[in-house]
Amino acid sequence: MEVTAMHFRRKAAESLENAKLQHALKKMQSKFVDKRAAAITELPNFTEIRDAATDIRERVVNHLDSYLLRFEQEATARGAVVHWAEDIEEANRIVVEIAQRHGVRKVVKSKSMVTEECALNDYLASVGVEVLETDLGEYILQLAHEPPSHIVAPVVHKSKEEIADLFAEKHKRTRKTEITEMCREAREVLRPGFLSADMGISGANFIIAETGSVLIVTNEGNGRLTTTLPRVHVAITGIEKVVPTLEDASTLLRLLPRSATGQPITNYVSVLTGIRGQDESDGPEHFHIILLDNGRSRLLGTELQPMLRCIRCGACMNHCPVYQNIGGHAYGWVYPGPMGSVLTPSFVGLENAIDLPNASTFCGECAVVCPVKIPLPDLMRHLRHQQVVRHLRPWTERVALRLWSWAARHPAVYALLTRAAVRLLCLLGGKEKRLRHLPGASGWTKGRDMPAPAGRTFRELYQARRSL
């Protein structure tokens, strides 16, 4: 997927002006946020489970090498072939080599953000391999030639009417408006693809070290059809997705769907272990697992290491005021929202995603709802600091920050400046006590009024109260 994160400001402004997108985003807010809140209350020991899940993920990250080697050993013992890919070019090359070795002409895919990271569909198409997305949301986006805008609900930005128009245009059938009819039509189009495909490609929600298994959760049956019907199955996953045991995976599964969609569990949980046995009726004849690094190991031992605990539930973006107002496309790469504001600069370079760490109100809600307690605001704050240290921010901003820092470390100067500022802002607020335009800070007042300060600083008010 092409990186356009450097255009975040322009794309965010365009998103705010897009009436259809704004309507879709408002519907999403009540859908995911309210459902998660209700699902969490069903777990009386939610806090304990969250602590346990955090410990599991932290233990994995601290001993990532040993768990990955154990996974490779167990998966290989059960007939799978494990590949290691340092970057997306190597991952794509491995997939193409597997396809060519087995004479693959057609591929069916289930939803996988890592393959979006690799732009795998375009790569396979460039060598003459046909790719069919089978997750309904991803299939719609494939027809529309658009990237996902959400890691769990990739087509959340589109209305039912837009999808009806798209199906009528691409399927050359009578336009349908009922969701059940549209789903039936999609199934009729996709079903022959499962039966005719030579290879199935999936991601992995978790990979299990003790059994060498790949675990995927889906709400549609496409995941199982993709991984069991074609004679070749390729699972592509980031190296951080490993968990030690099936019991650890079950602990994380108690939080993943609840945090993502508010479901206690998804419709399908598939644990894929090895190749098809002689007495088994389904499963692949060849099972390849690609473990992708692509910058993940660079985070180990750094301030950003906690980001590797992420289980890709999307709760942070569902609750983020910035994402709720601009959607996912504005973030310019695979991962939107607060988790994307950390992952994208980490993977593609801070200089290529300069505004993402600043795309936050720092309300802290993303950290509050994260099921594995990733301190996302702290990580974004670290990236902001790196921007200043590496001189990636404008010199005016850096000078302003230095002046503020100096003043904050000299209480008398700070008190004098804040007294002058609040009195000036109080005067500018006029009789209405509202600030409608701030010179040099129009971004704050362009779309909203700000209440003017009362005219005295907090320190002055506190001292006045103490003297009563």
Short mmCIF file of C-alpha atoms in Angstrom, two decimals:
data_model
loop_
_atom_site.label_atom_id
_atom_site.label_comp_id
_atom_site.label_asym_id
_atom_site.label_seq_id
_atom_site.Cartn_x
_atom_site.Cartn_y
_atom_site.Cartn_z
CA MET A 1 0.00 0.00 0.00
CA GLU A 2 1.42 3.35 -1.05
CA VAL A 3 2.42 5.61 1.80
CA THR A 4 0.67 9.01 1.69
CA ALA A 5 0.96 9.84 5.39
CA MET A 6 2.99 12.95 4.54
CA HIS A 7 -0.25 14.49 3.18
CA PHE A 8 -2.16 13.98 6.44
CA ARG A 9 -3.15 17.61 6.98
CA ARG A 10 -4.59 18.06 3.49
CA LYS A 11 -6.39 14.73 3.55
CA ALA A 12 -7.80 15.39 7.03
CA ALA A 13 -9.21 18.72 5.83
CA GLU A 14 -10.77 16.98 2.81
CA SER A 15 -12.31 14.34 5.07
CA LEU A 16 -13.93 17.01 7.23
CA GLU A 17 -15.57 18.49 4.12
CA ASN A 18 -16.84 15.09 2.89
CA ALA A 19 -20.52 14.94 3.91
CA LYS A 20 -20.94 11.23 3.06
CA LEU A 21 -17.90 10.28 5.11
CA GLN A 22 -19.04 12.38 8.05
CA HIS A 23 -22.42 10.63 8.03
CA ALA A 24 -20.77 7.19 7.98
CA LEU A 25 -18.37 8.10 10.79
CA LYS A 26 -21.19 9.29 13.06
CA LYS A 27 -22.94 5.93 12.66
CA MET A 28 -19.71 4.10 13.48
CA GLN A 29 -19.22 5.96 16.77
CA SER A 30 -22.38 4.65 18.40
CA LYS A 31 -21.92 1.19 16.88
CA PHE A 32 -18.48 0.25 18.18
CA VAL A 33 -18.11 2.40 21.29
CA ASP A 34 -21.45 1.48 22.83
CA LYS A 35 -21.12 -2.21 21.97
CA ARG A 36 -17.67 -2.42 23.52
CA ALA A 37 -18.89 -0.74 26.69
CA ALA A 38 -21.74 -3.24 26.98
CA ALA A 39 -19.49 -6.23 26.21
CA ILE A 40 -16.97 -5.26 28.86
CA THR A 41 -19.64 -5.20 31.58
CA GLU A 42 -20.39 -8.87 30.80
CA LEU A 43 -16.95 -9.77 32.16
CA PRO A 44 -17.02 -9.40 35.96
CA ASN A 45 -13.26 -10.04 36.08
CA PHE A 46 -12.40 -7.82 33.13
CA THR A 47 -9.59 -6.05 35.00
CA GLU A 48 -7.91 -9.34 35.91
CA ILE A 49 -8.20 -10.66 32.34
CA ARG A 50 -6.76 -7.40 30.98
CA ASP A 51 -3.83 -7.65 33.40
CA ALA A 52 -3.21 -11.26 32.33
CA ALA A 53 -3.40 -10.35 28.63
CA THR A 54 -0.94 -7.51 29.13
CA ASP A 55 1.46 -9.84 30.95
CA ILE A 56 1.24 -12.39 28.11
CA ARG A 57 1.99 -9.83 25.44
CA GLU A 58 4.80 -8.24 27.47
CA ARG A 59 6.37 -11.67 28.08
CA VAL A 60 6.21 -12.45 24.37
CA VAL A 61 7.86 -9.19 23.39
CA ASN A 62 10.62 -9.65 25.96
CA HIS A 63 11.38 -13.17 24.69
CA LEU A 64 10.31 -12.84 21.08
CA ASP A 65 13.22 -14.78 19.61
CA SER A 66 12.73 -17.92 21.71
CA TYR A 67 8.95 -18.07 21.11
CA LEU A 68 9.41 -17.63 17.35
CA LEU A 69 12.01 -20.40 17.19
CA ARG A 70 9.69 -22.69 19.18
CA PHE A 71 6.87 -21.85 16.77
CA GLU A 72 9.05 -22.64 13.75
CA GLN A 73 10.09 -25.97 15.27
CA GLU A 74 6.51 -27.07 16.04
CA ALA A 75 5.03 -25.84 12.74
CA THR A 76 7.76 -27.58 10.75
CA ALA A 77 7.20 -30.81 12.67
CA ARG A 78 3.56 -30.74 11.52
CA GLY A 79 4.38 -30.31 7.85
CA ALA A 80 4.32 -26.54 7.45
CA VAL A 81 7.17 -24.59 5.87
CA VAL A 82 8.18 -21.46 7.81
CA HIS A 83 9.76 -18.55 5.95
CA TRP A 84 11.41 -15.48 7.46
CA ALA A 85 10.99 -12.17 5.62
CA GLU A 86 13.03 -9.14 6.64
CA ASP A 87 10.93 -6.68 4.63
CA ILE A 88 7.92 -6.50 2.33
CA GLU A 89 9.99 -7.06 -0.81
CA GLU A 90 11.24 -10.37 0.57
CA ALA A 91 7.74 -11.39 1.74
CA ASN A 92 6.26 -10.68 -1.69
CA ARG A 93 9.10 -12.53 -3.42
CA ILE A 94 8.52 -15.60 -1.23
CA VAL A 95 4.80 -15.63 -2.04
CA VAL A 96 5.48 -15.41 -5.76
CA GLU A 97 8.07 -18.19 -5.58
CA ILE A 98 5.55 -20.42 -3.79
CA ALA A 99 2.89 -19.58 -6.39
CA GLN A 100 5.24 -20.33 -9.29
CA ARG A 101 6.46 -23.56 -7.70
CA HIS A 102 2.88 -24.86 -7.47
CA GLY A 103 1.65 -23.48 -10.78
CA VAL A 104 -0.80 -21.09 -9.11
CA ARG A 105 -2.89 -18.90 -11.40
CA LYS A 106 -5.65 -17.84 -9.00
CA VAL A 107 -5.56 -16.84 -5.32
CA VAL A 108 -8.36 -16.28 -2.81
CA LYS A 109 -7.56 -14.10 0.21
CA SER A 110 -9.12 -13.54 3.60
CA LYS A 111 -8.65 -10.19 5.33
CA SER A 112 -5.05 -9.48 6.29
CA MET A 113 -3.59 -6.11 7.21
CA VAL A 114 -0.06 -7.46 6.79
CA THR A 115 -0.75 -8.22 3.12
CA GLU A 116 -2.05 -4.64 2.81
CA GLU A 117 1.25 -3.56 4.35
CA CYS A 118 3.03 -5.56 1.61
CA ALA A 119 0.73 -4.35 -1.22
CA LEU A 120 0.62 -8.05 -2.07
CA ASN A 121 -2.37 -7.90 -4.42
CA ASP A 122 -0.61 -5.49 -6.77
CA TYR A 123 2.58 -7.55 -6.61
CA LEU A 124 0.78 -10.78 -7.51
CA ALA A 125 -1.13 -9.07 -10.31
CA SER A 126 2.17 -7.82 -11.74
CA VAL A 127 3.31 -11.44 -12.26
CA GLY A 128 0.01 -12.59 -13.72
CA VAL A 129 -1.64 -14.14 -10.65
CA GLU A 130 -5.34 -13.30 -10.19
CA VAL A 131 -6.32 -12.31 -6.64
CA LEU A 132 -9.85 -12.40 -5.25
CA GLU A 133 -10.57 -10.81 -1.87
CA THR A 134 -13.22 -12.87 -0.07
CA ASP A 135 -13.93 -10.85 3.08
CA LEU A 136 -17.03 -8.87 2.12
CA GLY A 137 -15.56 -5.53 3.14
CA GLU A 138 -12.26 -6.19 1.38
CA TYR A 139 -14.12 -7.48 -1.70
CA ILE A 140 -16.09 -4.22 -1.89
CA LEU A 141 -12.86 -2.24 -1.64
CA GLN A 142 -11.25 -4.39 -4.32
CA LEU A 143 -14.13 -3.54 -6.65
CA ALA A 144 -13.82 0.15 -5.75
CA HIS A 145 -10.00 0.15 -6.00
CA GLU A 146 -9.73 1.68 -2.51
CA PRO A 147 -7.60 0.85 0.55
CA PRO A 148 -9.24 -0.08 3.90
CA SER A 149 -10.16 2.76 6.22
CA HIS A 150 -10.38 0.65 9.40
CA ILE A 151 -8.46 -2.47 10.42
CA VAL A 152 -11.58 -4.33 11.60
CA ALA A 153 -14.33 -2.77 9.47
CA PRO A 154 -12.44 -1.85 6.29
CA VAL A 155 -15.41 -0.43 4.41
CA VAL A 156 -16.97 1.52 7.28
CA HIS A 157 -16.61 4.73 5.26
CA LYS A 158 -19.07 3.62 2.56
CA SER A 159 -22.87 3.81 2.70
CA LYS A 160 -25.24 1.03 1.67
CA GLU A 161 -26.33 3.09 -1.32
CA GLU A 162 -22.75 3.50 -2.55
CA ILE A 163 -22.19 -0.26 -2.31
CA ALA A 164 -25.46 -0.95 -4.16
CA ASP A 165 -24.30 1.29 -7.01
CA LEU A 166 -20.90 -0.41 -7.05
CA PHE A 167 -22.37 -3.93 -7.19
CA ALA A 168 -24.76 -2.95 -10.00
CA GLU A 169 -21.88 -1.49 -12.01
CA LYS A 170 -19.36 -4.33 -11.45
CA HIS A 171 -21.68 -7.35 -11.32
CA LYS A 172 -23.83 -6.17 -14.24
CA ARG A 173 -26.97 -7.18 -12.34
CA THR A 174 -30.13 -5.40 -11.23
CA ARG A 175 -29.36 -2.90 -8.45
CA LYS A 176 -30.36 -4.27 -5.06
CA THR A 177 -30.92 -2.16 -1.96
CA GLU A 178 -31.57 -4.69 0.80
CA ILE A 179 -28.44 -5.77 2.69
CA THR A 180 -29.45 -9.45 2.70
CA GLU A 181 -29.91 -9.41 -1.07
CA MET A 182 -26.56 -7.69 -1.58
CA CYS A 183 -24.79 -10.22 0.67
CA ARG A 184 -26.41 -13.09 -1.25
CA GLU A 185 -25.25 -11.59 -4.53
CA ALA A 186 -21.68 -11.28 -3.22
CA ARG A 187 -21.73 -14.92 -2.10
CA GLU A 188 -22.90 -16.02 -5.54
CA VAL A 189 -20.00 -14.16 -7.13
CA LEU A 190 -17.37 -15.31 -4.61
CA ARG A 191 -18.33 -18.98 -4.28
CA PRO A 192 -16.87 -20.12 -7.63
CA GLY A 193 -13.64 -18.38 -6.64
CA PHE A 194 -13.13 -20.66 -3.63
CA LEU A 195 -13.65 -23.75 -5.79
CA SER A 196 -11.34 -22.67 -8.60
CA ALA A 197 -8.47 -21.11 -6.61
CA ASP A 198 -5.09 -22.85 -6.44
CA MET A 199 -3.88 -20.96 -3.38
CA GLY A 200 -5.43 -19.38 -0.30
CA ILE A 201 -3.73 -16.50 1.53
CA SER A 202 -4.63 -15.46 5.08
CA GLY A 203 -3.20 -13.42 7.87
CA ALA A 204 -3.02 -14.54 11.49
CA ASN A 205 -4.51 -13.02 14.62
CA PHE A 206 -2.11 -15.15 16.64
CA ILE A 207 0.44 -17.87 16.01
CA ILE A 208 0.83 -20.47 18.77
CA ALA A 209 4.38 -21.41 19.77
CA GLU A 210 3.55 -24.68 21.57
CA THR A 211 1.65 -26.22 18.62
CA GLY A 212 2.94 -24.35 15.56
CA SER A 213 -0.64 -23.30 14.77
CA VAL A 214 -2.07 -20.24 13.05
CA LEU A 215 -5.21 -18.82 14.66
CA ILE A 216 -7.63 -16.56 12.78
CA VAL A 217 -10.94 -15.05 13.89
CA THR A 218 -13.59 -14.07 11.37
CA ASN A 219 -17.28 -13.31 11.23
CA GLU A 220 -17.71 -14.71 7.74
CA GLY A 221 -17.06 -18.25 6.56
CA ASN A 222 -14.59 -17.02 3.97
CA GLY A 223 -11.62 -17.51 6.30
CA ARG A 224 -12.16 -21.25 6.62
CA LEU A 225 -12.90 -21.68 2.91
CA THR A 226 -9.75 -19.73 2.01
CA THR A 227 -7.50 -21.77 4.28
CA THR A 228 -8.91 -25.27 3.71
CA LEU A 229 -10.21 -25.57 0.14
CA PRO A 230 -7.20 -24.56 -2.04
CA ARG A 231 -4.36 -27.07 -2.23
CA VAL A 232 -1.83 -24.41 -1.06
CA HIS A 233 -2.27 -22.16 1.99
CA VAL A 234 0.04 -19.24 2.73
CA ALA A 235 -0.33 -17.43 6.07
CA ILE A 236 1.49 -14.10 6.38
CA THR A 237 1.90 -12.48 9.78
CA GLY A 238 4.04 -10.05 11.69
CA ILE A 239 6.61 -11.62 13.99
CA GLU A 240 4.99 -10.02 17.05
CA LYS A 241 1.78 -12.10 16.72
CA VAL A 242 3.26 -15.15 18.46
CA VAL A 243 1.81 -16.27 21.82
CA PRO A 244 3.25 -19.07 23.95
CA THR A 245 0.28 -21.43 24.38
CA LEU A 246 -3.29 -22.11 23.29
CA GLU A 247 -4.40 -21.11 26.79
CA ASP A 248 -2.69 -17.73 26.36
CA ALA A 249 -4.49 -17.31 23.04
CA SER A 250 -7.82 -18.09 24.70
CA THR A 251 -7.15 -15.37 27.29
CA LEU A 252 -6.49 -12.83 24.53
CA LEU A 253 -9.58 -14.00 22.62
CA ARG A 254 -11.74 -12.98 25.59
CA LEU A 255 -10.65 -9.39 24.91
CA LEU A 256 -10.04 -9.16 21.16
CA PRO A 257 -13.61 -9.36 19.77
CA ARG A 258 -15.06 -7.48 22.74
CA SER A 259 -12.62 -4.62 22.17
CA ALA A 260 -13.07 -4.70 18.38
CA THR A 261 -16.78 -5.12 17.69
CA GLY A 262 -18.34 -5.64 21.10
CA GLN A 263 -18.89 -9.36 20.46
CA PRO A 264 -18.15 -11.95 23.18
CA ILE A 265 -16.62 -14.10 20.42
CA THR A 266 -16.55 -14.04 16.63
CA ASN A 267 -18.62 -16.42 14.49
CA TYR A 268 -15.54 -18.44 13.53
CA VAL A 269 -12.32 -19.17 15.39
CA SER A 270 -10.01 -21.33 13.25
CA VAL A 271 -6.87 -23.00 14.57
CA LEU A 272 -4.85 -24.20 11.57
CA THR A 273 -2.18 -26.75 12.35
CA GLY A 274 -0.03 -28.42 9.72
CA ILE A 275 -1.00 -29.90 6.38
CA ARG A 276 -3.92 -32.19 5.58
CA GLY A 277 -3.41 -35.72 6.88
CA GLN A 278 -4.07 -38.87 4.86
CA ASP A 279 -7.33 -39.56 6.74
CA GLU A 280 -8.56 -35.95 6.68
CA SER A 281 -11.10 -34.62 4.19
CA ASP A 282 -10.02 -30.99 4.05
CA GLY A 283 -7.00 -28.79 4.59
CA PRO A 284 -4.12 -27.75 2.34
CA GLU A 285 -1.60 -30.12 0.83
CA HIS A 286 1.06 -27.43 1.26
CA PHE A 287 1.13 -24.96 4.18
CA HIS A 288 3.56 -22.04 4.15
CA ILE A 289 3.87 -19.49 6.97
CA ILE A 290 5.71 -16.22 6.34
CA LEU A 291 6.96 -14.33 9.41
CA LEU A 292 7.42 -10.69 8.47
CA ASP A 293 9.70 -8.30 10.35
CA ASN A 294 9.54 -5.09 8.28
CA GLY A 295 10.77 -2.85 11.08
CA ARG A 296 9.18 -4.61 14.03
CA SER A 297 12.43 -5.89 15.54
CA ARG A 298 13.82 -2.32 15.43
CA LEU A 299 11.31 -1.41 18.14
CA LEU A 300 12.69 -3.98 20.58
CA GLY A 301 14.59 -2.38 23.43
CA THR A 302 13.35 1.12 22.55
CA GLU A 303 10.73 3.41 24.09
CA LEU A 304 8.33 2.17 21.38
CA GLN A 305 8.60 -1.52 22.32
CA PRO A 306 5.16 -1.56 24.07
CA MET A 307 3.60 -1.02 20.62
CA LEU A 308 4.51 -4.61 19.77
CA ARG A 309 1.89 -5.74 22.32
CA CYS A 310 -0.87 -4.55 19.94
CA ILE A 311 -3.43 -7.24 19.02
CA ARG A 312 -5.03 -5.15 16.22
CA CYS A 313 -8.49 -4.80 17.79
CA GLY A 314 -9.05 -1.21 16.64
CA ALA A 315 -10.50 -0.05 19.98
CA CYS A 316 -8.10 2.90 20.10
CA MET A 317 -9.30 4.28 16.76
CA ASN A 318 -12.97 3.66 17.58
CA HIS A 319 -12.62 5.90 20.64
CA CYS A 320 -10.24 8.50 19.19
CA PRO A 321 -11.83 11.94 18.60
CA VAL A 322 -9.48 12.53 15.67
CA TYR A 323 -10.28 9.25 13.91
CA GLN A 324 -13.98 9.69 14.66
CA ASN A 325 -13.94 12.94 12.68
CA ILE A 326 -11.63 12.18 9.74
CA GLY A 327 -11.77 8.39 9.24
CA GLY A 328 -8.90 6.13 8.26
CA HIS A 329 -7.87 7.20 4.76
CA ALA A 330 -6.46 10.51 5.98
CA TYR A 331 -3.73 8.65 7.91
CA GLY A 332 -2.22 7.60 4.60
CA TRP A 333 -1.22 4.00 5.23
CA VAL A 334 -2.42 0.64 6.49
CA TYR A 335 -2.84 1.48 10.16
CA PRO A 336 -5.03 4.49 11.11
CA GLY A 337 -5.93 6.04 14.46
CA PRO A 338 -3.65 6.25 17.50
CA MET A 339 -2.00 2.86 16.80
CA GLY A 340 -1.26 4.04 13.27
CA SER A 341 0.15 7.29 14.58
CA VAL A 342 2.83 5.18 16.28
CA LEU A 343 3.20 2.26 13.84
CA THR A 344 3.33 4.22 10.59
CA PRO A 345 6.23 6.52 11.62
CA SER A 346 7.99 3.49 13.09
CA PHE A 347 7.68 1.43 9.91
CA VAL A 348 7.95 3.99 7.09
CA GLY A 349 10.11 6.61 8.83
CA LEU A 350 9.19 9.54 11.05
CA GLU A 351 10.06 11.99 8.26
CA ASN A 352 7.43 10.33 6.00
CA ALA A 353 4.63 10.59 8.58
CA ILE A 354 5.53 13.87 10.20
CA ASP A 355 2.05 14.93 11.33
CA LEU A 356 0.72 11.60 12.61
CA PRO A 357 2.16 11.79 16.17
CA ASN A 358 0.42 15.17 16.43
CA ALA A 359 -2.96 13.79 15.27
CA SER A 360 -4.17 13.41 18.82
CA THR A 361 -6.02 15.45 21.43
CA PHE A 362 -4.10 13.54 24.13
CA CYS A 363 -7.39 12.88 25.87
CA GLY A 364 -5.94 9.49 26.77
CA GLU A 365 -9.01 7.47 25.78
CA CYS A 366 -6.96 5.26 23.45
CA ALA A 367 -4.86 4.07 26.38
CA VAL A 368 -7.94 3.64 28.58
CA VAL A 369 -9.63 1.22 26.14
CA CYS A 370 -6.52 -0.63 24.94
CA PRO A 371 -6.97 -4.26 26.08
CA VAL A 372 -3.21 -4.74 26.53
CA LYS A 373 -2.52 -1.34 28.13
CA ILE A 374 -0.33 0.20 25.44
CA PRO A 375 0.52 3.76 26.61
CA LEU A 376 -0.27 5.28 23.22
CA PRO A 377 -0.17 8.95 24.31
CA ASP A 378 3.28 8.39 25.83
CA LEU A 379 4.52 6.77 22.61
CA MET A 380 3.18 9.65 20.50
CA ARG A 381 4.79 12.10 22.91
CA HIS A 382 8.10 10.29 22.43
CA LEU A 383 7.77 10.60 18.64
CA ARG A 384 6.98 14.32 19.01
CA HIS A 385 10.16 14.70 21.03
CA GLN A 386 12.10 12.89 18.31
CA GLN A 387 10.68 15.27 15.71
CA VAL A 388 12.11 18.23 17.62
CA VAL A 389 15.45 16.54 18.34
CA ARG A 390 15.89 15.60 14.67
CA HIS A 391 14.80 19.09 13.50
CA LEU A 392 11.83 17.68 11.58
CA ARG A 393 9.46 20.39 12.84
CA PRO A 394 9.51 23.98 11.48
CA TRP A 395 12.14 26.23 13.11
CA THR A 396 9.45 28.60 14.35
CA GLU A 397 7.77 25.77 16.25
CA ARG A 398 11.06 24.59 17.71
CA VAL A 399 11.97 28.12 18.84
CA ALA A 400 8.53 28.57 20.39
CA LEU A 401 8.91 25.32 22.31
CA ARG A 402 12.35 26.31 23.56
CA LEU A 403 11.02 29.66 24.77
CA TRP A 404 8.09 28.00 26.49
CA SER A 405 10.43 25.44 28.08
CA TRP A 406 12.71 28.21 29.35
CA ALA A 407 9.79 30.18 30.77
CA ALA A 408 8.31 27.08 32.44
CA ARG A 409 11.59 26.55 34.25
CA HIS A 410 11.56 30.15 35.60
CA PRO A 411 8.40 30.52 37.72
CA ALA A 412 8.57 34.30 38.05
CA VAL A 413 8.84 34.80 34.30
CA TYR A 414 6.11 32.20 33.67
CA ALA A 415 3.77 33.94 36.11
CA LEU A 416 4.40 37.33 34.49
CA LEU A 417 3.78 36.00 30.97
CA THR A 418 0.62 34.10 31.88
CA ARG A 419 -0.79 37.15 33.72
CA ALA A 420 -0.23 39.26 30.62
CA ALA A 421 -1.69 36.57 28.33
CA VAL A 422 -4.93 36.01 30.24
CA ARG A 423 -5.58 39.71 30.54
CA LEU A 424 -5.01 40.21 26.82
CA LEU A 425 -7.25 37.26 25.90
CA CYS A 426 -9.91 38.53 28.32
CA LEU A 427 -9.81 41.89 26.56
CA LEU A 428 -10.03 40.24 23.12
CA GLY A 429 -13.06 38.24 24.29
CA GLY A 430 -15.10 41.45 24.60
CA LYS A 431 -18.49 41.58 26.25
CA GLU A 432 -19.43 38.11 25.01
CA LYS A 433 -16.28 36.62 26.57
CA ARG A 434 -15.77 34.53 23.44
CA LEU A 435 -12.67 34.31 21.23
CA ARG A 436 -13.72 34.02 17.59
CA HIS A 437 -10.30 34.63 16.04
CA LEU A 438 -6.82 34.20 17.49
CA PRO A 439 -3.97 35.75 15.50
CA GLY A 440 -1.37 33.06 14.84
CA ALA A 441 -3.63 30.27 16.12
CA SER A 442 -6.51 30.35 13.66
CA GLY A 443 -6.56 26.55 13.54
CA TRP A 444 -8.22 26.58 16.96
CA THR A 445 -10.83 29.20 16.16
CA LYS A 446 -11.57 28.49 12.48
CA GLY A 447 -14.31 26.01 13.31
CA ARG A 448 -15.21 26.94 16.86
CA ASP A 449 -15.37 29.75 19.40
CA MET A 450 -13.27 29.58 22.53
CA PRO A 451 -14.35 30.94 25.92
CA ALA A 452 -12.11 33.83 26.93
CA PRO A 453 -10.14 33.61 30.22
CA ALA A 454 -11.76 35.26 33.22
CA GLY A 455 -8.92 37.74 33.46
CA ARG A 456 -6.85 36.21 36.25
CA THR A 457 -4.54 33.21 36.28
CA PHE A 458 -5.07 30.06 38.34
CA ARG A 459 -2.31 31.15 40.69
CA GLU A 460 -3.98 34.52 41.28
CA LEU A 461 -7.35 32.88 41.93
CA TYR A 462 -5.75 30.33 44.29
CA GLN A 463 -3.90 32.97 46.26
CA ALA A 464 -7.06 35.08 46.47
CA ARG A 465 -9.02 32.12 47.86
CA ARG A 466 -6.33 31.30 50.43
CA SER A 467 -6.37 34.89 51.70
CA LEU A 468 -10.11 34.78 52.46
#
